[in-house]
Short mmCIF file of C-alpha atoms in Angstrom, two decimals:
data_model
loop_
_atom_site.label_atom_id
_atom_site.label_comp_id
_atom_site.label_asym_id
_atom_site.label_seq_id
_atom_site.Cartn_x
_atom_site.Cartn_y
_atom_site.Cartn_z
CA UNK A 188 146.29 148.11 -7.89
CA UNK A 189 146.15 147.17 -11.74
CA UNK A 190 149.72 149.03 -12.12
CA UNK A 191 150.78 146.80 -8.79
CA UNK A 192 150.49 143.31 -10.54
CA UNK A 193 151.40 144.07 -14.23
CA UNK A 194 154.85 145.39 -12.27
CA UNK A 195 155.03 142.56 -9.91
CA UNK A 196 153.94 140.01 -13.03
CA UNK A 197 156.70 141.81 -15.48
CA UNK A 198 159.24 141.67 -12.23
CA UNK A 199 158.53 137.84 -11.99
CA UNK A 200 158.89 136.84 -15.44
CA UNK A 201 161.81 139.01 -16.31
CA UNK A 202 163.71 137.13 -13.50
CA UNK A 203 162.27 133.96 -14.53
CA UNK A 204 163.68 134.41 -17.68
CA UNK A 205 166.68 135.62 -16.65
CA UNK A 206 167.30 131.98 -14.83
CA UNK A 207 166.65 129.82 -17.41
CA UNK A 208 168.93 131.63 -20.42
CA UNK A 209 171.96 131.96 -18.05
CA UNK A 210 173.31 134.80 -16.98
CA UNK A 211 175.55 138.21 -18.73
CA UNK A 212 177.89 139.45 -16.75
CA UNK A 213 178.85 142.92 -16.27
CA UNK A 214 182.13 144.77 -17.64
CA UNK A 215 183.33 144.77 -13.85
CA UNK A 216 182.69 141.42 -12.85
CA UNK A 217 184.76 140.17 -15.97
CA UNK A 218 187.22 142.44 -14.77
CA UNK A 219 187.06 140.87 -11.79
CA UNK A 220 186.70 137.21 -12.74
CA UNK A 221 190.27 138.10 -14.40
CA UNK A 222 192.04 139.19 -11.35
CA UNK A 223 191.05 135.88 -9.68
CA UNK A 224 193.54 133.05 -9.08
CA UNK A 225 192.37 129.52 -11.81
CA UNK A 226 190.92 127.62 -8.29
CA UNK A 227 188.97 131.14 -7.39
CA UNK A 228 187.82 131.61 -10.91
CA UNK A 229 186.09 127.70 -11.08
CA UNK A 230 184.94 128.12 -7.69
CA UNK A 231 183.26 131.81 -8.09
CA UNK A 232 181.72 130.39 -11.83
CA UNK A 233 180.05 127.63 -10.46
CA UNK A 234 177.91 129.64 -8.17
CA UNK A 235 176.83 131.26 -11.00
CA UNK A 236 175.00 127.83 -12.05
CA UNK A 237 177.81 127.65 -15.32
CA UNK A 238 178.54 124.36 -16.30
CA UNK A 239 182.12 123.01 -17.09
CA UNK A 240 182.11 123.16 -21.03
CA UNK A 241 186.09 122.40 -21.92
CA UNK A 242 189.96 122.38 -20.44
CA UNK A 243 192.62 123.45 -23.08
CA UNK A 244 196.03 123.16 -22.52
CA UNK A 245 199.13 123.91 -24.12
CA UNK A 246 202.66 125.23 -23.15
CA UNK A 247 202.27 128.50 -23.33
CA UNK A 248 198.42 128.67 -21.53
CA UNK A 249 195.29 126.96 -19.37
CA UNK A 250 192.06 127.87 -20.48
CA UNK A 251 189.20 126.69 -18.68
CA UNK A 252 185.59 127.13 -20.35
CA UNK A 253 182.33 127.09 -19.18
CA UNK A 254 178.58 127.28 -20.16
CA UNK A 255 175.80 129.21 -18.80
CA UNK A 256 172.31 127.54 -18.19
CA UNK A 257 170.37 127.49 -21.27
CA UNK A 258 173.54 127.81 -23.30
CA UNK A 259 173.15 131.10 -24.16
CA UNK A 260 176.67 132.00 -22.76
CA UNK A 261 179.77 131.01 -22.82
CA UNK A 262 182.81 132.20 -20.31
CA UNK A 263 186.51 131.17 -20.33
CA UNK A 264 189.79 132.02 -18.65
CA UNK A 265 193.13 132.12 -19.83
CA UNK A 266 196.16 131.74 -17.57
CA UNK A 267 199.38 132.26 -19.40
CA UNK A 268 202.73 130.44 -17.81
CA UNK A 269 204.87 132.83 -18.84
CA UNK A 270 203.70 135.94 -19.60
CA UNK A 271 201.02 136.94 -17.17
CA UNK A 272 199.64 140.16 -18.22
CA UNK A 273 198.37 138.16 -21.15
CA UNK A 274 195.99 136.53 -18.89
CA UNK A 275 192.30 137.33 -19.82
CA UNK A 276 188.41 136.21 -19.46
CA UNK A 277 186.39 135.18 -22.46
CA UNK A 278 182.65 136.21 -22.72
CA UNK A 279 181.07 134.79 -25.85
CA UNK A 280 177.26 135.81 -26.68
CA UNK A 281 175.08 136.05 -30.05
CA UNK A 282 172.92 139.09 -29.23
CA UNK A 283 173.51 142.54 -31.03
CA UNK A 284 171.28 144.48 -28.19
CA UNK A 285 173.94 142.81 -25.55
CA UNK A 286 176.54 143.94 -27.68
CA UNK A 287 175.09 147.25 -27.97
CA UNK A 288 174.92 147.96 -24.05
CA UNK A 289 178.53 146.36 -23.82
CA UNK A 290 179.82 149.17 -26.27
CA UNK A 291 177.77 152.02 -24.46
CA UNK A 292 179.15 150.83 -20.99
CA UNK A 293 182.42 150.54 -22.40
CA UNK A 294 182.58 153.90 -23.50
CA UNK A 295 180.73 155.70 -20.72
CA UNK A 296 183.35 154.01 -18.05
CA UNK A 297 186.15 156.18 -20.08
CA UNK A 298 187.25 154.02 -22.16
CA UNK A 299 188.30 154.97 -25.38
CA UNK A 300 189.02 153.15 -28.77
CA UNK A 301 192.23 152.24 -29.35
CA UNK A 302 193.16 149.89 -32.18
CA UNK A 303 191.06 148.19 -35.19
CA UNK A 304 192.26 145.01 -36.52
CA UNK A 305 191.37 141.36 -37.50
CA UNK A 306 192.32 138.35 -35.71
CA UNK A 307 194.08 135.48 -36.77
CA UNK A 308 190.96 133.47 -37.60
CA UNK A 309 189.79 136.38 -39.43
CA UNK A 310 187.16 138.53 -36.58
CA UNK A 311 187.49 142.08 -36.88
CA UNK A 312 188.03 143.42 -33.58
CA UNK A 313 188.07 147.22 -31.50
CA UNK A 314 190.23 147.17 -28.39
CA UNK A 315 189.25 149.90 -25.67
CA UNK A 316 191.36 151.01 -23.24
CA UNK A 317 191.85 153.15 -19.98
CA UNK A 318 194.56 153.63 -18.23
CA UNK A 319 196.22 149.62 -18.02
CA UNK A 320 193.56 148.40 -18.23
CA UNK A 321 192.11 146.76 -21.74
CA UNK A 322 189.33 145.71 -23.34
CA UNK A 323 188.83 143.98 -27.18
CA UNK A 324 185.22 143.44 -28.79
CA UNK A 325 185.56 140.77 -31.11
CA UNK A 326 182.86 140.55 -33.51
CA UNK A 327 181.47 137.85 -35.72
CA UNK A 328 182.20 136.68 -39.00
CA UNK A 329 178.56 135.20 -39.54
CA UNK A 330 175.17 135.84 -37.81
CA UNK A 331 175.47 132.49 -36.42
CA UNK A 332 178.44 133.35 -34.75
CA UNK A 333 179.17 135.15 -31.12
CA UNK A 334 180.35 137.98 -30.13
CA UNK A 335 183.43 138.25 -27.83
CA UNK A 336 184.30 140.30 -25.03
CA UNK A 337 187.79 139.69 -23.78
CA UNK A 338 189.12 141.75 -20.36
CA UNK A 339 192.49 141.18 -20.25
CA UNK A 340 194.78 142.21 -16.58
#
């Protein structure tokens, strides 16, 4: 009966938890998210109980960004006008565990590492990929900075 409560009690505060920090997403529903349409994408993020964070625009893209509850995440998507395959989601976060589950997940869904690099404000980055589709950890330049996940079409 003892083991009974100390489960339900861990059950109740790991979900409690879980809905006041905001939410992670999984590799496949970023993949998904991606494949979406802009109006599907604001629509499907919203239920999520992300808030509307930012709109950037510019010739050559849209990006729409939003923030989880508690801050803790951040998501974005990027349509690109002319070049679609471009198109990609965002998924910012600061915790090296998260990261560490995203790399293991990564790798145990086949796909392998692919390039090394920097970007041009300076991240190193690993792209993963499998078959068309690709995948590129960015990672940060400080400990105050997030990690980035970015699932591109």
């Amino acid at each position: 009966m003892n083991n009974l409560k100390i489960f339900l009690i861990s059950l109740f505060l790991t979900l409690l938890h879980s809905q006041m920090s905001g939410q992670a997403f999984k590799l496949e529903e970023l993949a998904a998210f991606n494949r979406l349409d802009m109006a599907t994408f604001k629509t499907e993020i919203k239920k999520q109980k992300y808030t509307f964070y930012d709109k950037t625009e510019s010739p050559a893209f849209i990006l729409y960004e939003y923030d989880s509850p508690g801050y803790t995440y951040k998501i974005g998507k990027f349509e690109y006008t002319e070049d679609q395959s471009q198109d990609h989601i965002e998924f910012q976060f600061k915790d090296k565990k998260e990261h560490d589950v995203y790399i293991k997940t990564i790798l145990a869904a086949g796909y392998k590492q692919t390039e090394k690099g920097k970007i041009l404000t300076g991240e190193n980055y690993i792209d993963y990929s499998k078959d068309k589709a690709q995948i590129r950890m960015v990672y940060p330049k400080t400990s105050r900075d997030n990690y980035t996940i970015l699932v591109f079409k």
